Amino acid sequence: MQKLANLSKLALAGLFSLSLVACGGSNESKTNETAQAAPAAKVEPIEWKMVTTWPKNFPALGTGAEKLATSITEMSGGRLKVKVYAAGELVPALEAFDAVSRGTAQMGHAASYYWKGKVPAAQFFTTTPFGLTAQEMNSWLYSGGGMELWEEIYAPFNIVPMAAGNTGVQMGGWFNKEINSVADLDGLKMRMPGLGGEVIAKAGATVVNMPGSEIFTALQTGAIDATEWVGPYNDLAFGIYKAAKYYYFPGWQEPGSAVETFINKDAFAALPKDLQQIVRAAARQANADMLDEFTALNNSALETLVNEHHVQLKRFPNDVLAELRTASDKVMAEVAANDPASQKVYDSMKAFKEKVMKWHEISERAFINARAGE
Ligand code: CA
């Protein structure tokens, strides 16, 4: 937690006071170009608001938004200042997309699956059950055509998307019932949002939806048998180990959830080219930073959970994973068939996955097995 406190302090140090001047207009971009020719001229900084879907200083996600804002502000030498608003400070969490679309804020930070009601194809850019790992997701986005598709999907909303973080492989979740066979999924009361929830429902479970704040009591009272959350770092901070016996892996439902930043297209177009590149570079840096942070902190949090809190780690049996994989293929095909844009994105992602799986079979997996002596 000391580490978290330090991170929060660092992030908070990057906050700047809010000004109500108009942001991102073409006049400012001309002023900035002039400033490059004559550095002595006083230039008013461009001020952007970043709305997020995270509570203030939420581990890795809320702090990730703060770090991205600080990074843009510092890399631009203060010419582009970004101020972060936690969920509810400027607009409610789930209105962040609309706020950026209409220009109330110039920038947002979220997970794209929050917008699936408005943009069904958006959910594919966070993660898919049994889908791409973080490394594969980044490869698809930056070198496999994914980013172009994402831009195409968001363009009608006047928004430019960028990847801005990744959780890496999550955990399968916390259970008070052992999962020894496919039959144990039958009637299992589990909280799981999104596509993963649809999959586990198809496999026989009863999916219960509830806000994060109710999970702890629901596990303790038996209102639910299980819940998925994130991974050891977030789960330890949340204290779920006090209400559940077993901690299952792997997180088949979220194998590498991408976090996004999204920018009002007019505000982005009005920036001089160098500031546009700074925003892109800062997003790419944030994308790498978050995955590095999750990897390091999950690792140490898992040691604490097992050694100090005596959490029982368990792997899902192979036949259970096979059942969930089959259900995933069906759910994904159904979701894609209901929306042409989703079908286009799913086809691209699926084709990429099939190819990269062959390469990773003889590279990542072969090496990891060899390293472990298997
Ligand atoms: Ca999750």
XYZ file of N, CA and C in Angstrom, residues 97-98 112-125 149-150 152-157 159 335 339 341-342 345:
90
model
N -17.903 9.206 -22.674
C -17.797 9.094 -24.139
C -18.568 10.237 -24.815
N -19.799 10.470 -24.368
C -20.622 11.539 -24.941
C -19.997 12.911 -24.681
N -13.134 0.430 -23.297
C -14.078 0.614 -24.415
C -15.357 -0.209 -24.255
N -15.319 -1.295 -23.455
C -16.541 -2.107 -23.345
C -17.665 -1.400 -22.576
N -17.333 -0.279 -21.918
C -18.396 0.496 -21.275
C -19.377 1.084 -22.297
N -18.938 1.200 -23.573
C -19.768 1.891 -24.585
C -20.537 0.916 -25.466
N -20.603 -0.356 -25.060
C -21.179 -1.346 -25.976
C -22.665 -1.098 -26.268
N -23.383 -0.417 -25.347
C -24.788 -0.102 -25.594
C -24.940 0.871 -26.762
N -23.965 1.743 -26.931
C -23.989 2.773 -27.971
C -23.232 2.301 -29.218
N -22.088 1.618 -28.965
C -21.205 1.164 -30.046
C -20.870 -0.309 -29.779
N -21.697 -1.247 -30.246
C -21.475 -2.655 -29.881
C -20.056 -3.148 -30.191
N -19.469 -2.692 -31.291
C -18.136 -3.183 -31.679
C -17.043 -2.699 -30.727
N -17.350 -1.680 -29.915
C -16.328 -1.111 -29.028
C -15.789 -2.154 -28.047
N -16.654 -3.079 -27.627
C -16.227 -4.019 -26.578
C -15.060 -4.916 -27.007
N -14.917 -5.135 -28.320
C -13.815 -5.976 -28.801
C -12.456 -5.339 -28.544
N -12.436 -4.008 -28.389
C -11.149 -3.324 -28.202
C -10.705 -3.320 -26.743
N -9.177 -0.038 -37.555
C -10.586 -0.403 -37.358
C -11.195 0.374 -36.191
N -10.422 0.493 -35.127
C -10.901 1.220 -33.938
C -11.204 2.680 -34.314
N -11.958 3.796 -37.238
C -13.138 3.786 -38.122
C -14.435 3.678 -37.301
N -14.400 2.832 -36.255
C -15.587 2.612 -35.421
C -15.941 3.877 -34.618
N -14.915 4.624 -34.157
C -15.164 5.808 -33.326
C -15.375 7.087 -34.159
N -14.982 7.075 -35.436
C -15.047 8.296 -36.268
C -16.447 8.927 -36.305
N -17.529 8.135 -36.440
C -18.858 8.766 -36.480
C -19.208 9.516 -35.201
N -18.468 9.252 -34.133
C -18.732 9.909 -32.847
C -17.771 11.087 -32.621
N -14.558 11.071 -32.489
C -13.588 10.694 -31.461
C -12.421 9.920 -32.086
N -22.697 -12.437 -31.045
C -22.550 -10.979 -30.880
C -22.148 -10.347 -32.215
N -24.350 -7.391 -35.558
C -23.911 -6.026 -35.850
C -22.772 -6.075 -36.892
N -20.547 -3.951 -37.930
C -19.243 -3.418 -37.502
C -18.549 -4.407 -36.563
N -19.328 -5.044 -35.671
C -18.749 -6.042 -34.761
C -18.200 -7.221 -35.562
N -14.822 -6.292 -37.060
C -13.743 -6.253 -36.066
C -13.412 -7.673 -35.592
